Amino acid sequence: MANASAKRIAGQNESTVKTLKLGMLLPTLVSLLLRFLLRRSSLPPSKSSLALYIVTFLPAFFLSNYLIKIGQPRRDPTTGTLISYGEDLGQAGVTEWCFDILYVTWACQIGSGVFGEWFWWLYMVIPLYAIFKLWTSVISPMFLGRGSSAPSEEGSEKTTATSKRQEKLKKRQEKGDPRVKMQSVRK
């Protein structure tokens, strides 16, 4: 069963790696084509436009190479059997954020080709989301505490009901009830 899962992840990773390789080339070509067809006055691109493109292309390039490196399945060159399926590129967390940055970069490249350089303002979604995540997961809990200062009525009823249950379980455990012996009381 584990082998089937590894093969499934390897297949998904191979298709994702192909998409990543195409994604580094295709948005640039589409952007240039759209500029040529829709906005000839923007050709050749200005220095600020090129600088903006390069500044955003470099992180996308490094993230793409990182994802390709960790996600590339390794196979035996002679038999073609799967040696390692690589890291799962569908997992949540940092991998997911890398893909988000790539998708926003590609959207900005294509959008700037169609609508103009102001479309690069969409790139501000990335630092704004980073600030949001930092606030909700680190800063707010550290300075404002985990919960709200005034619990709602539902919250107080729930804790009362839970504490009564815990008291019952504790009393049963003290009496030596076999139903509770194996269970531990949560605090």
Short mmCIF file of N, CA and C in Angstrom, two decimals:
data_model
loop_
_atom_site.label_atom_id
_atom_site.label_comp_id
_atom_site.label_asym_id
_atom_site.label_seq_id
_atom_site.Cartn_x
_atom_site.Cartn_y
_atom_site.Cartn_z
N MET A 1 0.82 -1.19 0.00
CA MET A 1 0.00 0.00 0.00
C MET A 1 0.86 1.25 0.00
N ALA A 2 1.96 1.21 0.75
CA ALA A 2 2.83 2.37 0.80
C ALA A 2 3.48 2.61 -0.55
N ASN A 3 3.77 1.54 -1.27
CA ASN A 3 4.38 1.67 -2.58
C ASN A 3 3.43 2.35 -3.56
N ALA A 4 2.14 2.05 -3.46
CA ALA A 4 1.15 2.69 -4.33
C ALA A 4 1.06 4.18 -4.03
N SER A 5 1.15 4.52 -2.76
CA SER A 5 1.12 5.93 -2.38
C SER A 5 2.35 6.66 -2.91
N ALA A 6 3.51 6.03 -2.82
CA ALA A 6 4.74 6.63 -3.33
C ALA A 6 4.66 6.84 -4.84
N LYS A 7 4.08 5.86 -5.54
CA LYS A 7 3.94 5.99 -7.00
C LYS A 7 2.98 7.11 -7.35
N ARG A 8 1.90 7.24 -6.57
CA ARG A 8 0.93 8.31 -6.82
C ARG A 8 1.58 9.68 -6.60
N ILE A 9 2.33 9.82 -5.51
CA ILE A 9 3.00 11.09 -5.23
C ILE A 9 4.04 11.38 -6.29
N ALA A 10 4.77 10.35 -6.73
CA ALA A 10 5.77 10.54 -7.78
C ALA A 10 5.12 11.01 -9.07
N GLY A 11 3.99 10.44 -9.43
CA GLY A 11 3.27 10.86 -10.64
C GLY A 11 2.79 12.30 -10.54
N GLN A 12 2.25 12.65 -9.39
CA GLN A 12 1.81 14.04 -9.19
C GLN A 12 2.99 15.00 -9.24
N ASN A 13 4.10 14.61 -8.61
CA ASN A 13 5.29 15.46 -8.62
C ASN A 13 5.84 15.64 -10.03
N GLU A 14 5.85 14.58 -10.84
CA GLU A 14 6.36 14.69 -12.20
C GLU A 14 5.54 15.67 -13.02
N SER A 15 4.22 15.62 -12.88
CA SER A 15 3.38 16.57 -13.63
C SER A 15 3.54 17.99 -13.09
N THR A 16 3.72 18.12 -11.79
CA THR A 16 3.92 19.45 -11.21
C THR A 16 5.26 20.04 -11.64
N VAL A 17 6.29 19.20 -11.71
CA VAL A 17 7.61 19.68 -12.16
C VAL A 17 7.54 20.14 -13.61
N LYS A 18 6.80 19.42 -14.45
CA LYS A 18 6.63 19.85 -15.85
C LYS A 18 5.93 21.20 -15.91
N THR A 19 4.92 21.38 -15.07
CA THR A 19 4.20 22.65 -15.01
C THR A 19 5.12 23.78 -14.56
N LEU A 20 5.96 23.50 -13.58
CA LEU A 20 6.89 24.52 -13.10
C LEU A 20 7.88 24.92 -14.19
N LYS A 21 8.38 23.95 -14.93
CA LYS A 21 9.33 24.26 -15.99
C LYS A 21 8.67 25.09 -17.09
N LEU A 22 7.43 24.74 -17.44
CA LEU A 22 6.70 25.53 -18.43
C LEU A 22 6.36 26.91 -17.87
N GLY A 23 6.05 26.95 -16.59
CA GLY A 23 5.65 28.19 -15.96
C GLY A 23 6.74 29.24 -15.89
N MET A 24 7.97 28.83 -15.95
CA MET A 24 9.05 29.81 -15.93
C MET A 24 9.25 30.44 -17.31
N LEU A 25 8.82 29.79 -18.34
CA LEU A 25 9.01 30.29 -19.70
C LEU A 25 7.74 30.88 -20.29
N LEU A 26 6.63 30.20 -20.11
CA LEU A 26 5.38 30.57 -20.76
C LEU A 26 4.84 31.96 -20.38
N PRO A 27 4.78 32.35 -19.10
CA PRO A 27 4.26 33.68 -18.80
C PRO A 27 5.07 34.82 -19.43
N THR A 28 6.37 34.65 -19.52
CA THR A 28 7.20 35.67 -20.15
C THR A 28 6.86 35.80 -21.63
N LEU A 29 6.75 34.67 -22.31
CA LEU A 29 6.41 34.70 -23.73
C LEU A 29 5.01 35.25 -23.97
N VAL A 30 4.06 34.84 -23.13
CA VAL A 30 2.69 35.33 -23.28
C VAL A 30 2.63 36.83 -23.03
N SER A 31 3.37 37.30 -22.04
CA SER A 31 3.41 38.73 -21.74
C SER A 31 3.97 39.53 -22.92
N LEU A 32 5.06 39.04 -23.49
CA LEU A 32 5.64 39.73 -24.64
C LEU A 32 4.69 39.70 -25.84
N LEU A 33 4.04 38.58 -26.08
CA LEU A 33 3.09 38.46 -27.18
C LEU A 33 1.91 39.41 -26.98
N LEU A 34 1.38 39.47 -25.77
CA LEU A 34 0.26 40.37 -25.49
C LEU A 34 0.67 41.84 -25.60
N ARG A 35 1.89 42.13 -25.17
CA ARG A 35 2.38 43.51 -25.35
C ARG A 35 2.46 43.86 -26.83
N PHE A 36 2.94 42.92 -27.62
CA PHE A 36 3.07 43.17 -29.05
C PHE A 36 1.70 43.34 -29.71
N LEU A 37 0.73 42.52 -29.30
CA LEU A 37 -0.59 42.57 -29.92
C LEU A 37 -1.46 43.72 -29.39
N LEU A 38 -1.42 43.96 -28.10
CA LEU A 38 -2.35 44.90 -27.49
C LEU A 38 -1.75 46.26 -27.12
N ARG A 39 -0.46 46.27 -26.82
CA ARG A 39 0.14 47.50 -26.31
C ARG A 39 1.49 47.74 -26.99
N ARG A 40 1.47 47.97 -28.26
CA ARG A 40 2.72 48.18 -29.00
C ARG A 40 3.52 49.37 -28.49
N SER A 41 2.84 50.32 -27.91
CA SER A 41 3.56 51.50 -27.41
C SER A 41 4.47 51.15 -26.22
N SER A 42 4.22 50.02 -25.57
CA SER A 42 5.05 49.63 -24.43
C SER A 42 6.28 48.83 -24.86
N LEU A 43 6.48 48.66 -26.15
CA LEU A 43 7.68 47.98 -26.66
C LEU A 43 8.64 48.99 -27.22
N PRO A 44 9.87 48.95 -26.98
CA PRO A 44 10.55 48.11 -26.00
C PRO A 44 10.21 48.57 -24.58
N PRO A 45 10.27 47.66 -23.60
CA PRO A 45 9.91 48.01 -22.23
C PRO A 45 10.86 49.06 -21.65
N SER A 46 10.32 49.86 -20.76
CA SER A 46 11.13 50.90 -20.11
C SER A 46 12.10 50.25 -19.11
N LYS A 47 13.06 51.06 -18.64
CA LYS A 47 14.04 50.55 -17.67
C LYS A 47 13.37 50.15 -16.37
N SER A 48 12.41 50.95 -15.93
CA SER A 48 11.72 50.61 -14.68
C SER A 48 10.90 49.33 -14.84
N SER A 49 10.32 49.16 -16.00
CA SER A 49 9.55 47.94 -16.27
C SER A 49 10.45 46.72 -16.26
N LEU A 50 11.62 46.82 -16.89
CA LEU A 50 12.57 45.71 -16.89
C LEU A 50 13.10 45.43 -15.49
N ALA A 51 13.39 46.47 -14.74
CA ALA A 51 13.88 46.29 -13.37
C ALA A 51 12.84 45.59 -12.51
N LEU A 52 11.58 46.00 -12.64
CA LEU A 52 10.50 45.37 -11.90
C LEU A 52 10.35 43.91 -12.28
N TYR A 53 10.46 43.63 -13.56
CA TYR A 53 10.36 42.25 -14.02
C TYR A 53 11.50 41.41 -13.44
N ILE A 54 12.71 41.91 -13.47
CA ILE A 54 13.87 41.16 -12.98
C ILE A 54 13.77 40.95 -11.48
N VAL A 55 13.37 41.99 -10.75
CA VAL A 55 13.27 41.90 -9.29
C VAL A 55 12.24 40.85 -8.88
N THR A 56 11.18 40.69 -9.64
CA THR A 56 10.17 39.68 -9.31
C THR A 56 10.47 38.32 -9.94
N PHE A 57 11.23 38.31 -11.02
CA PHE A 57 11.56 37.05 -11.68
C PHE A 57 12.57 36.25 -10.86
N LEU A 58 13.52 36.93 -10.22
CA LEU A 58 14.57 36.22 -9.48
C LEU A 58 14.00 35.37 -8.33
N PRO A 59 13.14 35.90 -7.47
CA PRO A 59 12.58 35.02 -6.43
C PRO A 59 11.76 33.87 -7.04
N ALA A 60 11.02 34.16 -8.10
CA ALA A 60 10.23 33.10 -8.74
C ALA A 60 11.15 32.02 -9.32
N PHE A 61 12.26 32.44 -9.90
CA PHE A 61 13.23 31.50 -10.45
C PHE A 61 13.81 30.60 -9.36
N PHE A 62 14.23 31.20 -8.24
CA PHE A 62 14.81 30.41 -7.16
C PHE A 62 13.77 29.50 -6.51
N LEU A 63 12.55 29.99 -6.33
CA LEU A 63 11.50 29.15 -5.75
C LEU A 63 11.14 28.00 -6.68
N SER A 64 11.08 28.27 -7.96
CA SER A 64 10.78 27.23 -8.93
C SER A 64 11.87 26.15 -8.92
N ASN A 65 13.12 26.57 -8.92
CA ASN A 65 14.22 25.61 -8.88
C ASN A 65 14.22 24.81 -7.59
N TYR A 66 13.89 25.47 -6.48
CA TYR A 66 13.80 24.78 -5.19
C TYR A 66 12.72 23.71 -5.23
N LEU A 67 11.55 24.06 -5.74
CA LEU A 67 10.45 23.10 -5.81
C LEU A 67 10.76 21.96 -6.76
N ILE A 68 11.42 22.26 -7.87
CA ILE A 68 11.82 21.20 -8.81
C ILE A 68 12.82 20.27 -8.15
N LYS A 69 13.76 20.85 -7.41
CA LYS A 69 14.80 20.03 -6.77
C LYS A 69 14.21 19.10 -5.71
N ILE A 70 13.31 19.61 -4.86
CA ILE A 70 12.78 18.75 -3.80
C ILE A 70 11.68 17.82 -4.30
N GLY A 71 11.04 18.15 -5.40
CA GLY A 71 9.92 17.35 -5.87
C GLY A 71 10.25 16.37 -6.97
N GLN A 72 11.43 16.47 -7.54
CA GLN A 72 11.80 15.59 -8.66
C GLN A 72 11.96 14.15 -8.18
N PRO A 73 11.13 13.23 -8.69
CA PRO A 73 11.30 11.82 -8.32
C PRO A 73 12.61 11.27 -8.91
N ARG A 74 13.27 10.42 -8.15
CA ARG A 74 14.50 9.79 -8.64
C ARG A 74 14.21 8.35 -9.01
N ARG A 75 14.68 7.97 -10.18
CA ARG A 75 14.47 6.61 -10.67
C ARG A 75 15.81 5.97 -10.99
N ASP A 76 15.83 4.66 -10.94
CA ASP A 76 17.02 3.92 -11.31
C ASP A 76 17.22 4.06 -12.82
N PRO A 77 18.41 4.53 -13.27
CA PRO A 77 18.60 4.77 -14.71
C PRO A 77 18.52 3.51 -15.56
N THR A 78 18.86 2.36 -15.02
CA THR A 78 18.86 1.15 -15.84
C THR A 78 17.47 0.49 -15.91
N THR A 79 16.81 0.38 -14.77
CA THR A 79 15.52 -0.33 -14.75
C THR A 79 14.32 0.62 -14.77
N GLY A 80 14.52 1.84 -14.35
CA GLY A 80 13.43 2.81 -14.32
C GLY A 80 12.54 2.69 -13.09
N THR A 81 12.97 1.87 -12.12
CA THR A 81 12.17 1.73 -10.90
C THR A 81 12.34 2.97 -10.02
N LEU A 82 11.32 3.22 -9.26
CA LEU A 82 11.28 4.41 -8.41
C LEU A 82 12.19 4.22 -7.21
N ILE A 83 13.17 5.13 -7.05
CA ILE A 83 14.05 5.10 -5.89
C ILE A 83 13.48 6.00 -4.80
N SER A 84 13.15 7.23 -5.17
CA SER A 84 12.59 8.19 -4.23
C SER A 84 11.57 9.04 -4.97
N TYR A 85 10.43 9.25 -4.35
CA TYR A 85 9.40 10.06 -5.00
C TYR A 85 9.59 11.55 -4.75
N GLY A 86 10.57 11.92 -3.95
CA GLY A 86 10.79 13.32 -3.64
C GLY A 86 9.81 13.79 -2.58
N GLU A 87 9.89 15.05 -2.24
CA GLU A 87 8.94 15.62 -1.28
C GLU A 87 7.59 15.79 -1.96
N ASP A 88 6.54 15.65 -1.18
CA ASP A 88 5.19 15.83 -1.71
C ASP A 88 4.97 17.32 -1.99
N LEU A 89 4.82 17.66 -3.26
CA LEU A 89 4.62 19.07 -3.63
C LEU A 89 3.19 19.54 -3.40
N GLY A 90 2.33 18.65 -2.95
CA GLY A 90 0.96 19.02 -2.65
C GLY A 90 0.73 19.31 -1.19
N GLN A 91 1.79 19.26 -0.39
CA GLN A 91 1.62 19.46 1.05
C GLN A 91 1.41 20.93 1.40
N ALA A 92 0.80 21.14 2.53
CA ALA A 92 0.53 22.51 2.99
C ALA A 92 1.77 23.09 3.66
N GLY A 93 1.74 24.38 3.87
CA GLY A 93 2.84 25.04 4.56
C GLY A 93 3.73 25.80 3.59
N VAL A 94 5.02 25.67 3.78
CA VAL A 94 6.00 26.44 2.99
C VAL A 94 5.89 26.12 1.51
N THR A 95 5.70 24.85 1.18
CA THR A 95 5.58 24.47 -0.23
C THR A 95 4.39 25.17 -0.87
N GLU A 96 3.29 25.21 -0.16
CA GLU A 96 2.10 25.87 -0.67
C GLU A 96 2.34 27.36 -0.87
N TRP A 97 3.06 27.97 0.06
CA TRP A 97 3.36 29.41 -0.06
C TRP A 97 4.28 29.68 -1.24
N CYS A 98 5.22 28.76 -1.50
CA CYS A 98 6.10 28.92 -2.67
C CYS A 98 5.27 28.93 -3.95
N PHE A 99 4.32 28.03 -4.05
CA PHE A 99 3.45 28.00 -5.23
C PHE A 99 2.62 29.27 -5.32
N ASP A 100 2.14 29.78 -4.19
CA ASP A 100 1.35 31.02 -4.21
C ASP A 100 2.17 32.18 -4.76
N ILE A 101 3.42 32.28 -4.34
CA ILE A 101 4.29 33.35 -4.84
C ILE A 101 4.52 33.19 -6.33
N LEU A 102 4.73 31.96 -6.78
CA LEU A 102 4.92 31.73 -8.22
C LEU A 102 3.67 32.12 -9.01
N TYR A 103 2.50 31.73 -8.53
CA TYR A 103 1.27 32.03 -9.25
C TYR A 103 1.01 33.53 -9.31
N VAL A 104 1.28 34.24 -8.23
CA VAL A 104 1.09 35.69 -8.24
C VAL A 104 2.08 36.34 -9.20
N THR A 105 3.31 35.86 -9.21
CA THR A 105 4.32 36.40 -10.13
C THR A 105 3.91 36.19 -11.58
N TRP A 106 3.46 34.99 -11.89
CA TRP A 106 3.04 34.70 -13.27
C TRP A 106 1.83 35.53 -13.66
N ALA A 107 0.89 35.69 -12.74
CA ALA A 107 -0.29 36.52 -13.03
C ALA A 107 0.12 37.98 -13.27
N CYS A 108 1.07 38.47 -12.50
CA CYS A 108 1.53 39.85 -12.68
C CYS A 108 2.25 40.02 -14.01
N GLN A 109 3.03 39.03 -14.41
CA GLN A 109 3.73 39.11 -15.69
C GLN A 109 2.73 39.19 -16.84
N ILE A 110 1.76 38.31 -16.83
CA ILE A 110 0.77 38.30 -17.91
C ILE A 110 -0.12 39.53 -17.84
N GLY A 111 -0.55 39.90 -16.63
CA GLY A 111 -1.42 41.06 -16.45
C GLY A 111 -0.75 42.36 -16.87
N SER A 112 0.54 42.47 -16.61
CA SER A 112 1.24 43.70 -17.02
C SER A 112 1.35 43.78 -18.54
N GLY A 113 1.38 42.62 -19.18
CA GLY A 113 1.40 42.62 -20.64
C GLY A 113 0.08 43.08 -21.23
N VAL A 114 -1.02 42.80 -20.54
CA VAL A 114 -2.34 43.16 -21.04
C VAL A 114 -2.74 44.56 -20.58
N PHE A 115 -2.62 44.82 -19.28
CA PHE A 115 -3.18 46.03 -18.71
C PHE A 115 -2.17 47.16 -18.46
N GLY A 116 -0.91 46.83 -18.35
CA GLY A 116 0.09 47.86 -18.11
C GLY A 116 0.85 47.61 -16.82
N GLU A 117 1.78 48.51 -16.56
CA GLU A 117 2.68 48.32 -15.43
C GLU A 117 1.99 48.45 -14.07
N TRP A 118 0.84 49.12 -14.01
CA TRP A 118 0.14 49.26 -12.74
C TRP A 118 -0.33 47.92 -12.21
N PHE A 119 -0.40 46.90 -13.06
CA PHE A 119 -0.86 45.57 -12.63
C PHE A 119 0.11 44.93 -11.66
N TRP A 120 1.36 45.41 -11.63
CA TRP A 120 2.34 44.87 -10.70
C TRP A 120 1.98 45.16 -9.24
N TRP A 121 1.05 46.08 -9.01
CA TRP A 121 0.60 46.35 -7.64
C TRP A 121 -0.05 45.11 -7.03
N LEU A 122 -0.52 44.19 -7.85
CA LEU A 122 -1.07 42.94 -7.34
C LEU A 122 -0.01 42.16 -6.57
N TYR A 123 1.23 42.37 -6.87
CA TYR A 123 2.33 41.69 -6.19
C TYR A 123 2.37 42.03 -4.71
N MET A 124 1.75 43.14 -4.33
CA MET A 124 1.71 43.54 -2.92
C MET A 124 0.88 42.57 -2.07
N VAL A 125 0.13 41.69 -2.70
CA VAL A 125 -0.63 40.69 -1.97
C VAL A 125 0.32 39.81 -1.15
N ILE A 126 1.49 39.55 -1.66
CA ILE A 126 2.43 38.65 -0.99
C ILE A 126 2.89 39.21 0.36
N PRO A 127 3.46 40.43 0.42
CA PRO A 127 3.86 40.92 1.74
C PRO A 127 2.67 41.20 2.66
N LEU A 128 1.53 41.60 2.10
CA LEU A 128 0.35 41.83 2.94
C LEU A 128 -0.12 40.52 3.58
N TYR A 129 -0.09 39.44 2.84
CA TYR A 129 -0.47 38.14 3.40
C TYR A 129 0.55 37.70 4.45
N ALA A 130 1.84 37.96 4.20
CA ALA A 130 2.87 37.60 5.18
C ALA A 130 2.66 38.38 6.48
N ILE A 131 2.32 39.64 6.37
CA ILE A 131 2.05 40.45 7.57
C ILE A 131 0.82 39.92 8.29
N PHE A 132 -0.21 39.56 7.54
CA PHE A 132 -1.43 38.99 8.15
C PHE A 132 -1.11 37.71 8.91
N LYS A 133 -0.36 36.79 8.29
CA LYS A 133 -0.01 35.54 8.95
C LYS A 133 0.86 35.78 10.18
N LEU A 134 1.79 36.71 10.09
CA LEU A 134 2.65 37.05 11.22
C LEU A 134 1.81 37.62 12.36
N TRP A 135 0.85 38.48 12.02
CA TRP A 135 0.00 39.08 13.04
C TRP A 135 -0.87 38.03 13.72
N THR A 136 -1.53 37.18 12.92
CA THR A 136 -2.48 36.23 13.50
C THR A 136 -1.80 35.08 14.23
N SER A 137 -0.60 34.70 13.83
CA SER A 137 0.01 33.54 14.46
C SER A 137 1.08 33.88 15.50
N VAL A 138 1.67 35.08 15.44
CA VAL A 138 2.75 35.40 16.37
C VAL A 138 2.44 36.63 17.22
N ILE A 139 2.24 37.75 16.58
CA ILE A 139 2.15 39.02 17.30
C ILE A 139 0.88 39.11 18.14
N SER A 140 -0.27 38.85 17.56
CA SER A 140 -1.53 38.96 18.28
C SER A 140 -1.61 38.02 19.47
N PRO A 141 -1.28 36.73 19.33
CA PRO A 141 -1.32 35.87 20.51
C PRO A 141 -0.31 36.27 21.59
N MET A 142 0.83 36.81 21.18
CA MET A 142 1.86 37.16 22.14
C MET A 142 1.43 38.37 22.99
N PHE A 143 0.86 39.38 22.35
CA PHE A 143 0.52 40.60 23.06
C PHE A 143 -0.92 40.65 23.54
N LEU A 144 -1.82 40.03 22.83
CA LEU A 144 -3.24 40.11 23.19
C LEU A 144 -3.74 38.86 23.88
N GLY A 145 -2.96 37.83 23.96
CA GLY A 145 -3.39 36.59 24.60
C GLY A 145 -4.07 35.68 23.60
N ARG A 146 -4.26 34.45 24.00
CA ARG A 146 -4.85 33.44 23.11
C ARG A 146 -6.33 33.64 22.89
N GLY A 147 -7.08 33.92 23.94
CA GLY A 147 -8.52 34.05 23.81
C GLY A 147 -8.96 35.48 24.00
N SER A 148 -10.25 35.70 23.84
CA SER A 148 -10.78 37.04 24.06
C SER A 148 -10.90 37.28 25.55
N SER A 149 -10.97 38.53 25.96
CA SER A 149 -11.00 38.86 27.38
C SER A 149 -12.36 38.58 28.00
N ALA A 150 -13.44 38.65 27.23
CA ALA A 150 -14.78 38.40 27.75
C ALA A 150 -15.36 37.16 27.07
N PRO A 151 -15.41 36.02 27.78
CA PRO A 151 -15.95 34.83 27.14
C PRO A 151 -17.45 34.96 26.94
N SER A 152 -17.93 34.36 25.88
CA SER A 152 -19.36 34.41 25.58
C SER A 152 -20.10 33.43 26.47
N GLU A 153 -21.43 33.50 26.47
CA GLU A 153 -22.23 32.61 27.30
C GLU A 153 -22.07 31.17 26.85
N GLU A 154 -21.96 30.95 25.55
CA GLU A 154 -21.80 29.59 25.04
C GLU A 154 -20.49 28.99 25.53
N GLY A 155 -19.44 29.78 25.54
CA GLY A 155 -18.14 29.30 25.99
C GLY A 155 -18.15 28.90 27.45
N SER A 156 -18.83 29.69 28.31
CA SER A 156 -18.87 29.36 29.73
C SER A 156 -19.70 28.11 29.99
N GLU A 157 -20.80 27.90 29.25
CA GLU A 157 -21.59 26.69 29.39
C GLU A 157 -20.79 25.47 28.96
N LYS A 158 -20.03 25.63 27.89
CA LYS A 158 -19.26 24.52 27.37
C LYS A 158 -18.17 24.09 28.36
N THR A 159 -17.49 25.06 28.97
CA THR A 159 -16.45 24.72 29.93
C THR A 159 -17.07 24.12 31.18
N THR A 160 -18.25 24.58 31.60
CA THR A 160 -18.92 24.01 32.76
C THR A 160 -19.30 22.56 32.48
N ALA A 161 -19.86 22.29 31.32
CA ALA A 161 -20.25 20.94 30.97
C ALA A 161 -19.03 20.04 30.89
N THR A 162 -17.95 20.55 30.33
CA THR A 162 -16.74 19.75 30.23
C THR A 162 -16.17 19.47 31.61
N SER A 163 -16.19 20.43 32.48
CA SER A 163 -15.63 20.21 33.81
C SER A 163 -16.47 19.23 34.61
N LYS A 164 -17.80 19.23 34.45
CA LYS A 164 -18.64 18.25 35.13
C LYS A 164 -18.31 16.85 34.63
N ARG A 165 -18.12 16.69 33.37
CA ARG A 165 -17.76 15.39 32.81
C ARG A 165 -16.41 14.93 33.33
N GLN A 166 -15.49 15.85 33.40
CA GLN A 166 -14.18 15.49 33.91
C GLN A 166 -14.26 15.07 35.37
N GLU A 167 -15.12 15.75 36.16
CA GLU A 167 -15.29 15.37 37.56
C GLU A 167 -15.86 13.96 37.68
N LYS A 168 -16.84 13.63 36.85
CA LYS A 168 -17.44 12.29 36.86
C LYS A 168 -16.38 11.24 36.53
N LEU A 169 -15.60 11.51 35.49
CA LEU A 169 -14.57 10.55 35.11
C LEU A 169 -13.53 10.39 36.21
N LYS A 170 -13.18 11.45 36.87
CA LYS A 170 -12.19 11.40 37.94
C LYS A 170 -12.73 10.57 39.10
N LYS A 171 -14.00 10.78 39.45
CA LYS A 171 -14.61 10.01 40.54
C LYS A 171 -14.66 8.53 40.18
N ARG A 172 -15.01 8.22 38.93
CA ARG A 172 -15.05 6.82 38.50
C ARG A 172 -13.66 6.19 38.56
N GLN A 173 -12.67 6.97 38.16
CA GLN A 173 -11.31 6.46 38.17
C GLN A 173 -10.85 6.19 39.60
N GLU A 174 -11.20 7.07 40.51
CA GLU A 174 -10.82 6.88 41.91
C GLU A 174 -11.48 5.64 42.50
N LYS A 175 -12.70 5.33 42.09
CA LYS A 175 -13.42 4.14 42.57
C LYS A 175 -12.84 2.87 41.96
N GLY A 176 -12.07 3.01 40.90
CA GLY A 176 -11.48 1.84 40.25
C GLY A 176 -12.37 1.26 39.17
N ASP A 177 -13.21 2.06 38.58
CA ASP A 177 -14.10 1.61 37.50
C ASP A 177 -13.24 1.17 36.31
N PRO A 178 -13.43 -0.07 35.82
CA PRO A 178 -12.59 -0.56 34.72
C PRO A 178 -12.82 0.19 33.41
N ARG A 179 -13.95 0.84 33.25
CA ARG A 179 -14.18 1.60 32.01
C ARG A 179 -13.29 2.82 31.93
N VAL A 180 -12.83 3.32 33.03
CA VAL A 180 -12.08 4.56 33.06
C VAL A 180 -10.59 4.33 33.30
N LYS A 181 -10.23 3.11 33.73
CA LYS A 181 -8.84 2.84 34.07
C LYS A 181 -7.89 3.14 32.92
N MET A 182 -8.26 2.74 31.74
CA MET A 182 -7.36 2.88 30.59
C MET A 182 -7.39 4.29 30.00
N GLN A 183 -8.39 5.04 30.34
CA GLN A 183 -8.49 6.40 29.80
C GLN A 183 -7.83 7.37 30.76
N SER A 184 -7.23 8.40 30.17
CA SER A 184 -6.66 9.44 31.01
C SER A 184 -7.59 10.65 30.98
N VAL A 185 -7.63 11.35 32.08
CA VAL A 185 -8.50 12.52 32.19
C VAL A 185 -7.77 13.71 31.60
N ARG A 186 -8.42 14.41 30.68
CA ARG A 186 -7.81 15.58 30.05
C ARG A 186 -7.96 16.79 30.96
N LYS A 187 -6.97 17.62 30.94
CA LYS A 187 -7.03 18.85 31.74
C LYS A 187 -7.18 20.03 30.87
#
